[in-house]
Amino acid sequence: MPTPVTVRREDEIDRILQALRDSHCISIVGLSNMGKSTLIRSLLATDVVDRYTHVANRQAVFIYIDCNGMLELSGQGFYELILRAVQQNIDEVDLLSHVAEHYQKVVEPDSQFMVPFSFNSAMTTVIEEGDRDVILLLDEFDEAFDSLDARVLLNLRHMKDRYPRNLIYITATVRRLGSRRFDEQTAEFIEMFASATFYLGPLKRAEADELVRGLAAHAGVTDEISEHELDFMWEQTGGHPRLLRAAVSQLAELLHETEASGAPITDNFETVLDYFLHDATIRTECSRLIGQLAPDERQALGQIATGSAEQLSPTMITALLRWGLIEMEEGEPSIFADLLFEFLRRQARVEQEDGLWVDHDAGEVWVEGASTPALTELEFKLMSLLFERRNKLTDKYQIVETVWGVEYIDEVDDARIEKLVSRLRSKVEPDSGSPRYITTVRGRGYKLITP
């Protein structure tokens, strides 16, 4: 499998190393696909580990732990995951043997009391006998943090207090630790990260250009990406890593398609932008970005996109700046990426529509301001046909010809059409048993009723 194309965020790595030098636990906060996992994994590089030794004057083992790998959301599952990762990073035979014994007692304890005791014994062995710092990189920590018993988090704090210089935690979460839970025991855990909570935003311009060039070469684009193209990609994605990957993939396809014809696609970036906005991956990523925000944050972002942000509070502006979703231009907030800006504008138009609305560009259906569950290809074809002919009768021949194709006129019977209509109603009707929008004209066909 080819090596994934990534870029190193050297400034962020330097900040992390400076915090580690002082034995601070670190919380990395950022929206999904902003690059938290990539940043954490970059700390495993040999040269980064060597730099830690240089700045801290101590040896260390960096242990990457993907919390999505927990076999169950419990203290036992969490301890098992950590010790499993620890064993994969130990080379000394005797030390590995001792840790394996404690690990087995976590997996098959004589009593539940022995689970945290065995975990602590294993970590004590690694720290004291290994004669080096242990840095646990807890990636995808959101669900674990929200679900674990507070006593587990308190135990992690206990271990840190026991080895203040030699045990360090780095967590990666979407929201700041403590934003969704804050009891006394959890507060003691959160306190460890007070001095080093870093918000991760989009890539810097030089990093984004490096990623674009690398992804384009990986996709087989032989010509060097021009400065004009780099400017365009920066404007559209704002340096968001996943948006960049999706946009470069689409650009590479367009370049391959036009290479033979000799028609330079970059002469008309409006065509490229329209192509981007029809891409399911790009639309999904934009939807995911705003879906992780609190309702008031989503509303504020929509207000900025539609030019009605005059009443936004400085606190809200600061919050969106921290996420990296906006930037300030001449004292006014603006959306950081044109693709997200256009997505928000289109969504705002759709949400203002009364009744049922089909957004052909996004491939989505909205009912009374809310998006419906995803439609299948046949369901969306039928919905589009009915919407184009709204308030007009659509007979069964028109439905078969548009949805299945003219060659199926004699093969698709009434029952098959009725089943498709029933499935569509279950997704778009507030009450599918009493349809408000898709009505049946007995013996003749169907009609979409809209204001």
XYZ file of C-alpha atoms in Angstrom:
451
model
C 0.000 0.000 0.000
C 1.449 3.425 -0.954
C 2.566 5.682 1.862
C -0.110 8.334 2.558
C 0.876 11.853 1.536
C 1.144 14.045 4.641
C 2.877 17.221 5.759
C 4.558 17.937 9.078
C 3.333 20.858 11.156
C 6.718 21.885 12.471
C 5.496 24.913 14.435
C 2.959 22.781 16.321
C 5.556 20.067 16.932
C 7.893 22.681 18.431
C 5.121 23.939 20.750
C 4.375 20.392 21.869
C 8.036 19.635 22.543
C 8.406 22.784 24.621
C 5.406 21.761 26.747
C 6.750 18.205 27.070
C 10.111 19.573 28.184
C 8.338 20.921 31.261
C 6.418 17.635 31.708
C 3.051 19.256 30.947
C 0.172 17.074 29.806
C -1.195 18.350 26.505
C -4.718 18.599 25.127
C -4.997 19.004 21.343
C -8.442 20.280 20.347
C -9.807 20.627 16.838
C -12.660 19.723 14.528
C -12.526 16.311 12.870
C -10.263 15.903 9.848
C -8.366 19.047 10.807
C -5.240 16.908 11.221
C -5.089 15.991 14.921
C -4.269 12.335 14.268
C -1.637 13.255 11.681
C -0.014 15.648 14.140
C -0.004 13.121 16.971
C 1.427 10.389 14.746
C 4.192 12.748 13.609
C 5.483 12.724 17.206
C 6.484 9.086 16.658
C 9.097 10.051 14.067
C 12.643 9.213 15.106
C 13.890 12.774 14.664
C 11.061 14.131 16.876
C 11.851 11.611 19.616
C 15.510 12.638 19.359
C 14.531 16.303 19.640
C 12.621 15.500 22.823
C 15.744 13.897 24.266
C 17.678 17.052 23.359
C 15.213 19.605 24.818
C 14.229 17.555 27.903
C 17.576 15.881 28.503
C 15.688 12.617 29.084
C 14.989 9.462 27.083
C 11.358 8.733 26.255
C 9.073 6.235 24.590
C 6.105 7.705 22.702
C 3.176 5.269 22.660
C 0.352 5.883 20.186
C -3.088 4.732 21.357
C -6.157 4.913 19.094
C -9.042 4.978 21.570
C -11.381 3.716 18.853
C -9.632 0.393 19.432
C -11.195 -0.100 22.876
C -12.847 -3.522 22.983
C -15.475 -2.059 25.305
C -16.178 1.384 26.758
C -15.129 0.607 30.306
C -12.187 1.091 32.603
C -11.068 -2.462 31.914
C -11.306 -1.898 28.158
C -9.328 1.344 28.456
C -6.568 -0.181 30.579
C -6.356 -3.191 28.259
C -5.938 -0.935 25.219
C -3.128 1.087 26.817
C -1.189 -1.964 27.987
C -1.648 -3.635 24.608
C -0.034 -0.583 22.973
C 2.696 -0.459 25.637
C 3.712 -4.039 24.897
C 4.004 -3.241 21.192
C 6.561 -0.545 22.018
C 8.820 -2.478 24.394
C 11.896 -4.303 23.138
C 13.471 -5.463 26.416
C 12.569 -9.127 26.941
C 12.467 -9.098 30.754
C 10.481 -5.868 30.912
C 8.035 -7.123 28.300
C 7.543 -10.324 30.277
C 6.682 -8.404 33.459
C 4.229 -6.127 31.649
C 2.609 -9.131 29.961
C 1.934 -10.688 33.376
C 0.152 -7.548 34.578
C -1.702 -7.277 31.261
C -3.077 -10.781 31.663
C -4.426 -9.841 35.110
C -6.210 -6.858 33.547
C -7.781 -9.090 30.888
C -8.659 -11.957 33.249
C -8.794 -10.471 36.761
C -9.554 -12.472 39.885
C -11.760 -9.522 40.855
C -12.579 -6.127 39.354
C -10.503 -4.524 42.107
C -7.436 -6.079 40.492
C -7.961 -4.317 37.141
C -6.711 -0.813 38.100
C -4.166 -2.333 40.497
C -2.660 -4.473 37.710
C -2.669 -1.546 35.281
C -0.841 0.660 37.782
C 1.670 -2.093 38.486
C 2.361 -2.474 34.756
C 2.891 1.270 34.262
C 5.101 1.445 37.344
C 7.237 -1.352 35.924
C 7.578 0.369 32.547
C 8.541 3.725 34.058
C 10.878 2.527 36.791
C 12.572 -0.416 35.075
C 12.597 1.201 31.624
C 14.456 4.265 32.956
C 12.745 6.629 30.520
C 9.742 8.879 30.254
C 6.495 7.360 29.054
C 4.364 9.609 26.833
C 0.904 8.241 26.056
C -0.646 9.668 22.887
C -4.406 9.222 23.393
C -5.912 9.823 19.955
C -9.694 9.905 19.308
C -10.201 10.380 23.045
C -13.692 11.977 22.859
C -15.911 8.960 23.420
C -13.584 7.418 25.972
C -13.447 10.650 27.991
C -17.231 11.047 27.912
C -17.920 7.421 28.855
C -15.256 6.355 31.340
C -16.051 6.227 35.027
C -14.558 9.239 36.805
C -12.506 6.868 38.945
C -10.544 5.822 35.861
C -9.664 9.442 35.095
C -8.801 10.012 38.739
C -6.471 7.009 38.611
C -4.670 8.521 35.607
C -4.206 11.669 37.672
C -2.906 9.569 40.574
C -0.291 7.977 38.296
C 0.765 11.388 36.985
C 1.131 12.709 40.533
C 3.283 9.699 41.363
C 5.550 10.267 38.352
C 5.192 14.001 37.588
C 8.215 14.175 35.278
C 8.193 10.703 33.787
C 4.553 10.143 32.781
C 2.840 12.490 30.326
C -0.540 12.300 28.588
C -1.377 13.881 25.236
C -5.050 13.765 24.266
C -6.778 14.618 20.976
C -10.453 15.610 21.117
C -12.948 17.616 19.095
C -14.015 19.777 22.019
C -12.103 21.063 25.010
C -11.860 18.583 27.886
C -14.611 19.220 30.367
C -17.031 20.858 27.946
C -19.501 18.010 28.419
C -18.718 16.714 31.913
C -17.309 18.378 34.991
C -17.545 16.507 38.281
C -14.987 16.811 41.060
C -12.968 13.729 40.116
C -12.988 14.575 36.405
C -11.910 18.118 37.258
C -8.714 16.785 38.827
C -7.912 14.997 35.564
C -8.692 18.073 33.424
C -6.492 20.221 35.669
C -3.405 18.440 34.322
C -3.969 20.033 30.880
C -4.571 23.604 32.058
C -1.122 24.811 30.996
C -1.106 23.244 27.539
C -4.358 23.150 25.593
C -3.720 23.743 21.885
C -6.403 24.429 19.280
C -5.543 23.008 15.869
C -6.817 24.913 12.852
C -6.207 24.558 9.101
C -2.767 24.192 7.591
C -0.612 27.236 6.990
C -0.222 28.336 3.373
C 3.223 26.770 2.842
C 2.022 23.487 4.379
C -1.092 23.498 2.201
C 0.971 24.088 -0.962
C 3.283 21.238 -0.007
C 0.309 18.920 0.500
C -1.276 19.925 -2.830
C 1.944 19.210 -4.727
C 2.415 15.883 -2.974
C -1.176 14.755 -3.523
C -1.142 15.822 -7.169
C 2.066 13.872 -7.837
C 0.613 10.879 -5.986
C -2.490 11.086 -8.221
C -0.340 10.913 -11.330
C -0.404 14.585 -12.344
C 2.825 14.923 -14.321
C 2.854 18.686 -14.853
C 3.930 20.866 -11.953
C 1.038 22.554 -10.165
C 1.163 26.250 -11.074
C 1.097 29.141 -8.619
C -2.283 30.091 -10.087
C -3.624 26.642 -9.273
C -2.117 26.739 -5.770
C -3.803 30.100 -5.145
C -7.127 28.660 -6.283
C -6.834 25.573 -4.079
C -5.924 27.747 -1.080
C -8.899 30.035 -1.634
C -11.306 27.107 -1.978
C -10.121 25.001 0.973
C -8.440 27.467 3.319
C -5.876 24.784 4.130
C -8.362 22.302 5.616
C -6.561 18.956 5.122
C -9.561 16.785 4.157
C -11.081 19.429 1.893
C -7.675 19.774 0.245
C -7.445 16.033 -0.345
C -10.921 15.881 -1.880
C -10.336 18.970 -4.023
C -6.956 17.740 -5.318
C -8.531 14.386 -6.176
C -11.219 16.138 -8.215
C -8.707 18.494 -9.835
C -6.505 15.553 -10.810
C -9.471 13.842 -12.491
C -10.249 16.996 -14.451
C -6.616 17.416 -15.483
C -6.452 13.805 -16.677
C -9.707 14.209 -18.623
C -8.549 17.393 -20.367
C -4.943 16.346 -20.951
C -5.759 14.512 -24.174
C -8.012 17.285 -25.514
C -5.477 19.993 -24.738
C -8.167 22.241 -23.218
C -6.595 23.734 -20.061
C -9.194 23.366 -17.315
C -7.498 26.002 -15.198
C -8.492 28.670 -17.738
C -11.985 28.483 -16.259
C -11.891 28.041 -12.491
C -15.642 28.656 -12.260
C -16.140 25.305 -13.983
C -13.768 23.656 -11.507
C -15.577 25.227 -8.548
C -18.923 23.948 -9.799
C -17.356 20.509 -10.194
C -16.077 20.668 -6.603
C -19.473 21.659 -5.228
C -21.073 18.603 -6.823
C -18.557 16.239 -5.217
C -20.123 14.123 -2.466
C -16.894 14.003 -0.411
C -16.577 17.787 -0.356
C -20.237 18.283 0.553
C -19.974 15.639 3.279
C -16.873 17.277 4.736
C -18.532 20.701 4.815
C -21.573 19.168 6.493
C -19.359 17.390 9.034
C -17.482 20.584 9.855
C -20.576 22.531 10.822
C -22.266 19.468 12.330
C -19.715 19.362 15.151
C -20.464 22.908 16.250
C -22.896 23.926 18.955
C -26.239 25.256 17.619
C -25.338 28.872 18.384
C -21.971 28.449 16.645
C -23.644 26.983 13.538
C -26.122 29.840 13.500
C -23.328 32.398 13.812
C -21.370 30.803 10.969
C -24.480 30.921 8.778
C -24.958 34.590 9.623
C -21.394 35.354 8.536
C -21.905 33.464 5.261
C -25.099 35.378 4.482
C -23.727 38.788 5.439
C -25.800 39.257 8.576
C -23.180 39.015 11.306
C -23.536 42.540 12.703
C -24.935 41.397 16.048
C -22.430 38.627 16.773
C -20.710 38.959 20.143
C -16.924 39.204 20.476
C -17.061 35.921 22.430
C -18.661 34.118 19.488
C -16.191 35.624 17.030
C -13.348 34.439 19.245
C -14.806 30.924 19.406
C -15.076 30.643 15.604
C -11.571 32.066 15.181
C -10.283 29.454 17.621
C -11.871 26.686 15.541
C -10.156 28.125 12.461
C -13.504 28.479 10.646
C -13.297 32.225 10.096
C -10.667 34.870 9.577
C -10.783 38.614 10.015
C -10.587 40.832 6.938
C -10.524 44.591 7.598
C -12.138 43.969 10.962
C -14.964 41.840 9.554
C -15.301 38.053 9.923
C -15.301 35.888 6.793
C -15.524 32.139 6.182
C -12.040 30.637 5.922
C -12.724 28.572 2.757
C -14.789 29.441 -0.325
C -16.136 25.877 -0.536
C -17.560 26.100 2.982
C -18.822 29.622 2.297
C -20.766 28.494 -0.780
C -22.041 25.394 1.043
C -23.396 27.571 3.868
C -25.011 30.015 1.454
C -26.787 27.232 -0.402
C -27.890 25.632 2.839
C -29.284 28.959 4.057
C -31.323 29.335 0.852
C -32.719 25.829 1.202
C -33.590 26.249 4.890
C -35.607 29.357 4.064
C -37.827 27.424 1.668
C -41.262 26.419 2.873
C -42.472 22.869 2.384
C -40.336 20.460 0.367
C -37.266 21.436 -1.639
C -34.817 19.411 -3.765
C -31.243 20.699 -3.850
C -29.962 19.146 -7.060
C -26.435 20.533 -6.584
C -26.044 18.919 -3.167
C -28.090 15.817 -3.980
C -30.241 16.466 -0.912
C -33.922 16.863 -0.091
C -35.162 19.301 2.539
C -38.567 19.249 4.208
C -39.661 22.222 6.293
C -36.075 23.383 6.749
C -34.586 20.007 7.740
C -32.660 17.589 5.540
C -34.150 14.138 5.028
C -32.310 10.829 5.437
C -30.115 10.023 2.424
C -32.072 8.800 -0.590
C -31.077 5.908 -2.816
C -30.386 6.593 -6.503
C -33.858 5.457 -7.565
C -35.530 7.408 -4.760
C -33.666 10.594 -5.687
C -34.530 10.174 -9.382
C -38.216 9.842 -8.513
C -38.048 12.774 -6.080
C -36.361 14.959 -8.703
C -38.968 14.056 -11.313
C -41.872 14.830 -9.006
C -40.222 18.073 -7.917
C -39.661 19.211 -11.510
C -43.356 18.523 -12.168
C -44.591 19.751 -8.777
C -48.327 20.367 -8.606
C -48.699 18.467 -11.895
C -49.771 14.894 -12.471
C -46.903 12.491 -13.166
C -48.103 9.227 -14.686
C -46.528 5.818 -14.251
C -45.011 5.795 -17.744
C -43.122 9.026 -17.012
C -41.891 7.528 -13.744
C -40.604 4.311 -15.331
C -38.966 6.152 -18.229
C -37.150 8.621 -15.931
C -36.316 6.375 -12.977
C -35.545 3.034 -14.621
C -35.232 3.885 -18.325
C -37.427 3.545 -21.379
C -36.275 -0.026 -21.923
C -38.059 -1.063 -18.717
C -41.524 0.215 -19.726
C -42.890 -3.304 -20.038
C -40.965 -4.755 -17.071
C -41.758 -2.457 -14.144
C -45.243 -3.140 -12.787
C -47.490 -1.017 -10.576
C -46.495 -2.847 -7.407
C -42.813 -2.018 -7.937
C -43.609 1.661 -8.453
C -45.827 1.697 -5.369
C -43.024 0.188 -3.259
C -40.596 2.884 -4.448
C -43.136 5.618 -3.692
C -43.730 4.087 -0.253
C -39.993 4.096 0.551
C -39.699 7.702 -0.607
C -42.671 8.762 1.513
C -41.119 7.149 4.583
C -38.161 9.523 4.228
C -39.793 12.793 3.160
C -43.269 12.774 4.691
C -43.737 13.963 8.296
C -46.396 11.212 8.509
C -46.010 8.627 5.756
C -49.376 7.098 6.685
C -51.080 10.384 5.853
C -48.955 11.859 3.016
C -48.924 15.628 2.763
C -46.613 16.121 -0.209
C -46.643 13.023 -2.438
C -50.294 12.322 -3.208
C -51.806 9.467 -5.217
C -54.152 10.198 -8.102
C -55.924 6.871 -8.215
C -55.487 5.018 -11.469
C -53.454 7.843 -13.045
C -50.245 8.421 -11.139
C -48.767 10.743 -8.490
C -48.497 14.442 -7.770
C -46.076 16.409 -5.571
C -47.998 19.154 -3.768
C -45.866 22.155 -2.749
C -46.703 25.791 -1.870
